[in-house]
């Protein structure tokens, strides 16, 4: 990627950018630092944050031992593998995410793009490497968002084969039906059923813990897995098999990014308490119980999670597990919508149509194009791989890649924002990075078996973001070259006065120093100018939210010309009328009934002289056609809008 283009895109958060877009997540239930912890927040975090990581026991141990069973499932293999599982949860999830990364918050918010913005603030400039790391992490998340629903639901429905082998033929159609229903229901919102997520997942964790605890007595020696030496010895003595097992061991920590990304929803303390005193013990007990069952009966490797249940409880367990995987999938889908909104606001994607499905909750959103792409991707994966075991090979690379980028960005925060000495920050981060890279290397062994899927999805997402950033930057440069400085225009209008009409005209622009294109077109074709002119820029900041008192800046350019810059955080919806209402209280004359909003609608055409390759030129033009209507995006009353179009080439 061209560094200049990358720098321009990364810097879009500090300039007026009307091609950007809306907010990301719900308004936080707790701000991560000062709000009191409550049982409601803890239970809520169990339902939303821990769905993905909580359903990993359905397949993680089974897939980890699948690589080693050809050589026999000896005690050293089973205990060594479980030891690796346990310390992956302790080191990667508990130490890295729960206690370290959750301190690296951007005013209470977390997530890869939030961390990217925080790193940029720490550096005090728009560094291209930071931008690229953020884009790479966000792109790899897209692969995770497609694979998680497929593998989670498949692994739960496959329990029907344990209930009755004849049910095996129904696994695929039932999985497809559940997934289609899940994505179809997104447009209706989840506010009505979201309250059930926490209690259902809490029951699921309790059942998991009870099943595991009931089987530890089958082979009590499994408790030796808490000694990390068993894991290290297993890796050192089993060569490539141990390395392959390590790639599947990583399945236990998939979903760890949700701990960080959802910090703004529930606050740091509720998520930490839920993990340490509820989720982590339940996972430990379940994995130990599965291991003890396999030591007592090696045939249980077929599906140890469901085989822990007595016959009478199998079908209820399948139903409960399916509900849990649907909840986990819902959390990933909602996360995909959220990160797309954040990427749009940061200038990485075109403005897409976003529907709010709740009148009271900001984060209840639906993005139709993203939903359809996710559904198509999930159905293709389920059809192509047909089993959770096959999909497991495709799962790890996306998550490990995101974790590596997160750790790299965290180094900048530790060094520059927390002001650690360079050597101390390097040693501290190197410990986490070594483990992340080991997991990544182990998962790269699975590229041929299915690991190419997240690489393809992530690569495609990066190409789309790169194309949008580069094309938008080139277009902005060209528009700026061809524009007239707004102060020069005001001076020209004072000498050659146009016909003035009553009311206020609001012009939205992406360049605060240039005269808005819509204003020039209005003067050229209608030959009139309103008695009051307000030029508005929307600036996306590197912080999640902007305090109301810092929402706008007003500058008087002339007695009848005012320029206003509206500041929004990258997790806020840029509602222009609400900001104008606040400006009115501050003394700006504004009456919605006598105000017209003039918007420029640009039609982008391909150009033989474009600085981009032909294929990228075509892709950028296609992306611009997906851009949502600015009227809806900025919540402007449709009956007050005048659109003036223009054709441009890149």
XYZ file of C-alpha atoms in Angstrom:
650
model
C 0.000 0.000 0.000
C 1.214 3.482 -0.807
C 2.355 5.030 2.500
C 0.925 8.402 1.555
C -2.444 6.889 0.825
C -2.346 4.922 4.064
C -1.400 8.026 5.994
C -4.218 10.032 4.432
C -6.749 7.349 5.280
C -5.520 6.908 8.791
C -5.647 10.637 9.188
C -9.223 10.948 8.030
C -10.272 10.882 11.672
C -8.803 14.349 12.176
C -10.210 16.062 9.130
C -13.747 16.749 7.938
C -14.885 13.624 6.109
C -18.379 13.352 4.748
C -17.536 10.145 2.917
C -17.033 8.515 6.301
C -19.803 6.909 8.227
C -21.448 6.019 11.396
C -20.858 4.642 14.774
C -20.065 1.216 15.912
C -21.263 -0.285 19.132
C -24.102 0.288 21.560
C -23.782 3.063 24.021
C -21.883 1.446 26.842
C -23.786 -0.051 29.704
C -20.770 0.690 31.861
C -17.787 2.726 31.044
C -15.205 0.172 31.929
C -13.644 2.201 34.717
C -16.003 3.903 37.067
C -19.351 2.098 36.997
C -20.316 -0.207 39.764
C -20.268 -3.897 39.004
C -23.684 -5.553 39.092
C -24.991 -9.077 38.705
C -26.871 -7.964 35.614
C -23.701 -6.807 33.871
C -21.871 -9.996 34.833
C -24.655 -12.222 33.484
C -24.941 -10.039 30.393
C -21.224 -10.403 29.700
C -21.545 -14.184 30.007
C -24.155 -14.145 27.242
C -22.479 -11.736 24.837
C -18.748 -11.902 25.528
C -18.209 -15.592 26.205
C -20.408 -17.283 23.626
C -17.577 -18.118 21.211
C -14.985 -19.212 23.746
C -17.687 -21.003 25.746
C -18.690 -23.276 22.880
C -15.087 -24.292 22.102
C -15.334 -27.440 24.309
C -17.695 -28.862 21.691
C -14.744 -29.514 19.399
C -11.417 -28.172 20.773
C -10.138 -31.214 22.698
C -11.487 -33.631 20.106
C -9.621 -31.873 17.306
C -6.461 -31.481 19.387
C -6.262 -35.214 20.095
C -7.256 -36.155 16.539
C -3.708 -35.360 15.397
C -2.172 -37.664 17.999
C -4.543 -40.641 18.072
C -2.742 -42.442 15.228
C 0.146 -43.036 17.633
C -2.158 -44.104 20.439
C -3.894 -41.986 23.084
C -1.502 -42.705 25.896
C -1.734 -40.980 29.238
C 1.149 -38.673 28.373
C -0.584 -37.543 25.178
C -3.970 -36.822 26.783
C -2.585 -35.126 29.892
C 0.007 -33.221 27.863
C -2.653 -31.938 25.460
C -4.994 -30.885 28.271
C -2.076 -29.159 29.984
C -1.537 -27.120 26.819
C -5.268 -26.289 26.743
C -5.233 -25.144 30.356
C -2.195 -22.918 29.994
C -3.455 -21.461 26.725
C -6.481 -20.301 28.720
C -4.297 -19.054 31.581
C -1.620 -17.272 29.544
C -3.387 -16.065 26.398
C -6.876 -15.347 27.721
C -6.373 -14.591 31.417
C -2.959 -12.921 31.447
C -2.978 -11.267 28.030
C -6.597 -10.269 27.495
C -8.327 -10.194 30.894
C -5.552 -8.503 32.880
C -3.326 -6.770 30.315
C -5.156 -5.709 27.159
C -8.263 -4.628 29.025
C -6.083 -1.915 30.572
C -5.239 -0.667 27.065
C -8.643 0.912 26.567
C -9.540 3.871 24.402
C -11.685 5.782 26.887
C -13.399 2.595 28.007
C -13.605 0.966 24.562
C -11.599 -1.936 23.160
C -11.167 -3.857 19.905
C -8.569 -3.923 17.148
C -9.584 -0.658 15.453
C -10.036 1.088 18.781
C -6.517 -0.036 19.714
C -5.261 1.225 16.348
C -6.699 4.665 17.103
C -5.179 4.574 20.596
C -1.761 3.702 19.143
C -2.052 6.617 16.724
C -2.824 8.938 19.634
C 0.159 7.542 21.538
C 2.453 8.257 18.589
C 0.936 11.674 18.015
C 0.813 11.065 14.261
C -0.741 8.838 11.610
C 1.890 6.112 11.223
C 1.475 3.821 8.230
C 2.591 0.620 10.071
C -0.057 1.226 12.746
C -2.697 1.766 10.090
C -1.705 -1.410 8.249
C -1.791 -3.482 11.441
C -5.279 -2.224 12.235
C -6.524 -2.936 8.722
C -4.984 -6.414 8.752
C -6.593 -7.249 12.085
C -9.996 -5.987 10.967
C -9.705 -7.904 7.686
C -8.835 -11.168 9.428
C -11.797 -10.673 11.743
C -14.042 -10.949 8.692
C -12.835 -14.521 8.224
C -13.573 -15.285 11.864
C -17.073 -13.800 11.520
C -17.891 -16.240 8.721
C -16.250 -19.378 10.148
C -17.559 -19.080 13.733
C -21.291 -19.547 12.960
C -20.499 -22.432 10.603
C -18.288 -24.441 12.962
C -20.241 -23.640 16.129
C -23.680 -24.642 14.870
C -22.324 -27.681 12.998
C -20.502 -28.968 16.085
C -23.661 -28.711 18.197
C -26.026 -30.310 15.684
C -23.528 -33.147 15.144
C -24.501 -34.266 18.638
C -27.588 -35.786 17.024
C -25.327 -38.520 15.640
C -24.529 -39.516 19.227
C -28.223 -39.581 20.116
C -28.910 -41.859 17.163
C -26.542 -42.598 14.243
C -29.541 -42.477 11.888
C -29.883 -38.775 12.634
C -26.549 -38.147 10.892
C -28.237 -37.491 7.564
C -30.232 -34.649 9.111
C -27.206 -32.754 10.479
C -26.547 -30.779 7.298
C -30.149 -29.672 6.532
C -30.813 -28.788 10.179
C -27.595 -26.743 10.327
C -28.506 -24.877 7.143
C -32.031 -24.205 8.411
C -30.727 -22.815 11.709
C -28.156 -20.586 9.994
C -30.625 -19.234 7.438
C -33.127 -18.485 10.220
C -30.410 -16.799 12.273
C -29.370 -14.441 9.475
C -32.950 -13.845 8.327
C -33.858 -12.664 11.808
C -31.110 -10.031 11.912
C -33.240 -7.421 10.177
C -35.803 -7.653 12.979
C -33.249 -6.967 15.702
C -32.379 -9.001 18.772
C -33.507 -6.651 21.533
C -36.466 -8.872 22.483
C -34.414 -12.031 22.963
C -31.076 -10.539 24.014
C -32.151 -10.637 27.661
C -32.175 -14.440 27.413
C -28.600 -14.710 26.151
C -26.972 -14.385 29.569
C -29.219 -16.861 31.440
C -29.030 -19.459 28.635
C -25.231 -19.247 28.466
C -25.034 -19.366 32.274
C -27.044 -22.592 32.254
C -24.800 -23.934 29.494
C -21.652 -23.229 31.540
C -23.182 -24.805 34.658
C -24.119 -27.941 32.699
C -20.622 -28.062 31.147
C -18.997 -27.798 34.564
C -21.287 -30.456 36.069
C -20.629 -32.888 33.210
C -16.875 -32.428 33.499
C -16.812 -32.706 37.294
C -18.843 -35.927 37.154
C -16.167 -37.632 35.022
C -12.915 -36.436 36.608
C -13.186 -39.410 38.966
C -12.951 -41.770 35.958
C -9.227 -40.962 35.744
C -8.118 -38.611 38.583
C -4.583 -38.510 37.172
C -5.910 -36.042 34.611
C -5.476 -33.371 37.316
C -1.741 -33.571 36.676
C -2.483 -31.425 33.595
C -2.214 -28.376 35.875
C 1.536 -29.015 35.902
C 2.802 -27.108 32.820
C 5.749 -29.485 32.476
C 3.458 -32.133 30.991
C 2.553 -29.803 28.141
C 6.143 -28.799 27.432
C 7.370 -32.400 27.549
C 4.629 -33.435 25.152
C 5.657 -30.726 22.677
C 9.362 -31.548 22.945
C 8.981 -35.318 22.592
C 6.369 -35.576 19.840
C 7.949 -33.456 17.110
C 5.643 -32.407 14.296
C 2.669 -34.162 15.902
C 3.060 -31.958 18.966
C 3.275 -28.893 16.740
C 0.121 -29.956 14.872
C -1.680 -30.486 18.188
C -0.648 -26.959 19.208
C -2.507 -25.608 16.166
C -5.734 -27.238 17.369
C -5.111 -26.347 21.010
C -5.536 -22.746 19.889
C -9.234 -23.489 19.334
C -9.769 -23.091 23.094
C -8.966 -19.379 22.957
C -10.992 -18.433 19.867
C -13.307 -15.685 20.972
C -10.737 -14.098 23.296
C -10.848 -10.920 21.160
C -14.468 -10.511 22.292
C -13.232 -9.919 25.834
C -11.432 -6.849 24.613
C -13.847 -5.685 21.943
C -16.905 -5.815 24.223
C -15.291 -3.981 27.131
C -17.303 -0.856 26.378
C -20.588 -2.751 26.653
C -20.188 -4.081 30.166
C -17.097 -2.532 31.693
C -13.815 -4.134 32.648
C -14.772 -5.450 36.095
C -17.919 -7.459 35.138
C -16.058 -9.192 32.301
C -13.102 -10.015 34.553
C -15.305 -11.299 37.375
C -17.378 -13.450 34.999
C -14.207 -14.979 33.570
C -12.306 -15.663 36.788
C -15.157 -16.955 38.936
C -17.529 -18.562 36.449
C -16.404 -19.136 32.863
C -12.797 -20.215 33.425
C -13.608 -22.768 36.185
C -16.388 -24.217 34.008
C -14.007 -24.600 31.065
C -11.335 -26.204 33.270
C -13.797 -28.731 34.675
C -15.192 -29.604 31.266
C -11.826 -30.140 29.585
C -10.593 -32.201 32.544
C -13.772 -34.285 32.462
C -13.409 -34.902 28.728
C -9.789 -35.934 29.254
C -10.672 -38.303 32.097
C -13.392 -39.892 29.974
C -10.943 -40.461 27.101
C -8.343 -41.949 29.465
C -10.989 -44.327 30.798
C -12.456 -45.096 27.365
C -10.304 -44.098 24.347
C -13.286 -44.653 22.018
C -14.846 -41.530 23.526
C -12.480 -39.477 21.333
C -15.256 -39.685 18.721
C -17.137 -36.881 20.502
C -16.100 -36.579 24.158
C -18.254 -33.533 24.914
C -21.564 -35.259 24.218
C -20.436 -38.699 25.405
C -19.974 -37.280 28.908
C -23.774 -37.003 29.156
C -25.962 -39.938 30.182
C -28.242 -41.306 27.469
C -31.349 -39.609 28.837
C -29.622 -36.183 28.765
C -28.154 -36.404 25.272
C -30.990 -34.803 23.333
C -31.527 -31.974 25.881
C -27.762 -31.348 25.794
C -27.799 -31.139 21.991
C -30.659 -28.622 22.156
C -28.926 -26.550 24.855
C -25.631 -26.643 22.939
C -27.372 -25.565 19.744
C -28.944 -22.605 21.563
C -25.508 -21.702 22.934
C -23.917 -21.817 19.478
C -26.713 -19.689 18.038
C -26.036 -17.120 20.768
C -22.307 -17.309 20.044
C -22.990 -16.832 16.340
C -25.301 -13.903 17.072
C -22.564 -12.210 19.077
C -20.108 -12.638 16.179
C -22.620 -11.305 13.635
C -23.357 -8.285 15.822
C -19.608 -7.804 16.199
C -19.226 -7.899 12.413
C -21.866 -5.184 12.023
C -20.136 -3.121 14.699
C -16.643 -3.389 13.250
C -17.975 -2.513 9.788
C -19.540 0.651 11.215
C -16.270 1.501 12.914
C -14.288 0.843 9.725
C -16.662 3.080 7.769
C -16.300 5.874 10.290
C -12.518 5.598 10.119
C -12.627 5.880 6.334
C -11.746 2.256 5.542
C -15.010 1.297 3.812
C -17.717 3.060 1.824
C -20.784 4.357 3.590
C -23.243 1.445 3.801
C -26.920 1.600 4.633
C -27.341 0.990 8.356
C -30.720 0.247 9.898
C -31.355 0.793 13.593
C -33.530 -2.055 14.864
C -34.126 -0.559 18.301
C -35.416 2.866 19.278
C -33.563 2.800 22.593
C -30.305 0.896 22.013
C -27.711 2.506 19.754
C -25.892 -0.765 19.087
C -28.936 -2.626 17.782
C -28.155 -2.263 14.086
C -28.522 -4.200 10.872
C -26.388 -3.835 7.742
C -28.130 -5.680 4.935
C -25.185 -6.028 2.552
C -22.899 -7.341 5.278
C -25.572 -9.745 6.500
C -26.066 -11.203 3.021
C -22.324 -11.603 2.470
C -21.944 -13.358 5.819
C -24.828 -15.722 5.099
C -23.485 -16.624 1.675
C -20.021 -17.222 3.115
C -21.319 -19.363 5.976
C -23.483 -21.518 3.694
C -20.592 -22.006 1.264
C -18.345 -23.161 4.111
C -20.932 -25.560 5.545
C -21.586 -27.011 2.094
C -17.912 -27.335 1.211
C -16.554 -28.709 4.500
C -19.673 -30.558 5.765
C -18.292 -31.212 9.286
C -16.908 -29.235 12.204
C -13.720 -31.333 12.130
C -12.991 -30.232 8.559
C -13.799 -26.619 9.403
C -11.489 -26.663 12.440
C -8.503 -26.561 10.075
C -9.773 -23.263 8.663
C -10.520 -21.645 11.984
C -7.250 -20.824 13.702
C -5.402 -18.668 11.178
C -7.908 -15.808 11.226
C -7.924 -15.610 15.017
C -4.164 -16.016 15.481
C -3.499 -13.376 12.841
C -5.772 -10.917 14.636
C -4.074 -11.680 17.946
C -0.618 -11.048 16.491
C -1.699 -7.640 15.150
C -3.339 -6.798 18.490
C -0.147 -7.644 20.383
C 1.962 -5.561 17.992
C -0.312 -2.531 18.435
C -0.265 -3.028 22.203
C 3.526 -2.647 22.147
C 3.150 0.934 20.880
C 0.657 1.723 23.639
C 2.872 0.238 26.359
C 5.958 2.035 25.075
C 4.625 5.434 24.039
C 1.424 5.924 26.054
C 2.336 4.143 29.280
C 5.929 5.416 28.941
C 7.649 2.135 29.694
C 11.358 1.971 28.804
C 11.818 0.506 25.335
C 13.646 -2.569 26.670
C 10.954 -3.282 29.259
C 8.102 -2.849 26.779
C 9.911 -5.057 24.268
C 10.522 -7.872 26.759
C 6.977 -7.723 28.105
C 5.289 -7.786 24.706
C 7.776 -10.338 23.357
C 6.460 -12.911 25.834
C 2.928 -12.603 24.433
C 4.113 -12.256 20.854
C 6.203 -15.441 21.092
C 3.165 -17.468 22.095
C 0.989 -15.800 19.428
C 3.548 -16.499 16.711
C 3.906 -20.121 17.859
C 0.151 -20.578 17.529
C 0.184 -18.819 14.146
C 3.021 -21.013 12.852
C 1.209 -24.145 14.013
C -1.973 -23.039 12.256
C -0.119 -22.193 9.051
C 0.504 -25.937 8.704
C -3.217 -26.219 7.960
C -3.240 -23.905 4.944
C -3.808 -26.731 2.464
C -6.421 -28.436 4.668
C -8.605 -25.344 4.860
C -6.483 -22.596 6.338
C -6.544 -20.887 2.957
C -10.160 -19.893 3.626
C -9.511 -17.179 6.259
C -6.414 -16.064 4.346
C -8.532 -15.632 1.231
C -11.304 -13.848 3.130
C -8.880 -11.615 5.014
C -6.896 -10.867 1.855
C -10.071 -9.950 0.003
C -11.139 -7.632 2.820
C -7.741 -5.929 2.821
C -7.905 -5.388 -0.944
C -11.348 -3.793 -0.569
C -10.145 -1.482 2.224
C -6.931 -0.632 0.397
C -8.865 0.180 -2.784
C -11.358 2.364 -0.934
C -8.649 4.226 0.979
C -6.490 4.785 -2.100
C -9.355 5.768 -4.396
C -10.860 8.134 -1.840
C -7.490 9.768 -1.252
C -6.879 10.272 -4.991
C -10.388 11.640 -5.449
C -9.950 14.050 -2.528
C -6.662 15.306 -3.962
C -8.239 15.875 -7.368
C -11.286 17.604 -5.898
C -9.082 19.851 -3.786
C -6.980 20.838 -6.820
C -10.099 21.793 -8.763
C -11.831 23.606 -5.889
C -12.103 27.279 -4.992
C -11.079 28.369 -1.488
C -14.211 29.320 0.398
C -12.805 32.663 1.531
C -12.034 33.556 -2.086
C -15.608 32.659 -3.052
C -17.002 34.866 -0.273
C -14.867 37.769 -1.522
C -16.148 37.195 -5.083
C -19.770 37.143 -3.881
C -19.305 40.445 -2.076
C -18.240 42.043 -5.359
C -20.821 40.346 -7.552
C -23.855 39.852 -5.355
C -26.267 37.077 -6.425
C -29.991 37.100 -5.792
C -30.649 36.353 -2.095
C -33.607 34.290 -0.925
C -34.988 33.917 2.626
C -33.944 31.071 4.900
C -30.822 29.104 5.717
C -28.869 26.872 3.384
C -26.716 24.116 4.890
C -23.944 22.682 2.736
C -22.116 19.521 3.751
C -18.515 19.256 2.672
C -15.457 17.068 3.193
C -12.954 19.923 2.815
C -13.420 22.805 5.265
C -11.146 25.137 3.314
C -12.799 24.664 -0.083
C -16.134 25.922 -1.298
C -18.646 23.032 -1.284
C -19.346 21.679 -4.754
C -23.092 21.833 -4.100
C -22.785 25.553 -3.313
C -20.979 26.225 -6.589
C -23.559 24.225 -8.544
C -26.411 26.063 -6.855
C -24.903 29.420 -7.776
C -24.147 28.289 -11.316
C -27.501 26.729 -12.162
C -30.039 28.380 -9.819
C -28.203 31.714 -9.582
C -29.435 32.333 -6.019
C -27.976 32.318 -2.526
C -29.844 32.020 0.777
C -29.641 34.893 3.227
C -27.768 32.670 5.673
C -25.230 30.022 4.625
C -23.895 27.352 6.963
C -21.050 25.114 5.783
C -20.710 21.932 7.838
C -17.886 19.415 8.100
C -18.067 16.227 10.116
C -14.790 15.280 11.782
C -14.240 11.750 13.076
C -11.928 11.727 16.065
C -9.531 9.061 17.332
C -11.644 8.662 20.463
C -14.790 6.513 20.759
C -17.054 9.359 21.812
C -16.871 13.131 21.988
C -18.312 15.005 25.008
C -21.363 17.161 24.173
C -19.502 20.344 25.099
C -16.915 19.571 22.409
C -19.416 18.543 19.753
C -18.989 21.581 17.504
C -16.730 24.491 16.615
C -18.216 27.591 14.980
C -16.350 30.130 12.877
C -17.869 33.253 11.350
C -16.462 33.673 7.830
C -18.692 36.646 6.929
C -21.878 38.211 8.289
C -23.955 35.735 6.291
C -21.452 32.826 6.099
C -20.753 30.466 9.000
C -18.532 27.412 9.071
C -19.096 24.679 11.645
C -17.076 21.561 12.354
C -19.008 18.759 14.052
C -16.913 16.330 16.056
C -18.005 12.719 16.524
C -16.196 9.730 17.967
C -15.633 6.674 15.805
C -18.329 4.831 17.774
C -20.969 7.531 17.451
C -23.645 8.066 14.841
C -23.118 11.451 13.112
C -26.631 12.836 13.536
C -26.382 16.297 12.016
C -29.828 17.696 13.067
C -29.119 16.856 16.732
C -25.803 18.707 16.514
C -27.543 21.679 14.851
C -30.059 21.772 17.699
C -27.155 22.047 20.157
C -25.640 24.817 18.035
C -28.927 26.686 18.103
C -28.804 26.715 21.905
C -25.324 28.193 21.588
C -26.679 31.136 19.577
C -26.539 30.000 15.938
C -29.684 31.089 14.079
C -31.328 27.954 12.794
C -34.922 26.998 12.031
C -35.453 23.583 10.508
C -38.646 24.737 8.755
C -36.795 27.425 6.797
C -33.609 25.454 6.218
C -32.568 23.539 3.110
C -29.756 20.988 3.081
C -27.729 20.913 -0.116
C -25.879 17.674 -0.724
C -23.522 16.862 -3.542
C -24.050 13.475 -5.161
C -20.980 12.346 -7.062
C -21.062 9.803 -9.850
C -17.598 8.268 -10.196
C -16.419 7.101 -13.604
C -13.394 5.076 -14.621
C -10.560 6.944 -16.245
C -7.780 5.690 -18.557
C -5.487 8.183 -16.835
C -6.208 6.829 -13.348
C -3.238 6.322 -11.026
C -4.719 2.997 -9.982
C -4.633 -0.226 -12.019
C -7.671 -0.898 -14.195
C -8.986 -3.647 -11.914
C -8.693 -1.404 -8.863
C -10.317 1.473 -10.716
C -13.282 -0.758 -11.539
C -13.473 -2.031 -7.957
C -13.465 1.481 -6.540
C -16.259 2.578 -8.888
C -18.258 -0.494 -7.837
C -17.712 0.331 -4.172
C -18.908 3.908 -4.630
C -22.178 2.547 -6.021
C -22.716 0.682 -2.740
C -22.493 3.875 -0.733
C -25.666 4.679 1.175
C -27.654 7.863 0.775
C -26.100 10.671 2.836
C -29.582 11.916 3.774
C -30.368 8.767 5.733
C -26.852 8.315 6.992
C -26.684 11.743 8.625
C -30.350 11.586 9.745
C -31.298 14.655 7.708
C -35.047 15.247 7.140
C -35.736 14.053 3.603
C -38.173 16.871 2.845
C -35.461 19.468 3.485
C -32.802 18.009 1.139
C -31.703 19.214 -2.294
C -29.218 16.986 -4.114
C -26.971 18.328 -6.858
C -25.070 15.746 -8.884
C -21.742 15.777 -10.641
C -19.651 13.268 -12.590
C -16.035 12.747 -11.619
C -13.202 10.496 -12.759
C -10.472 9.188 -10.494
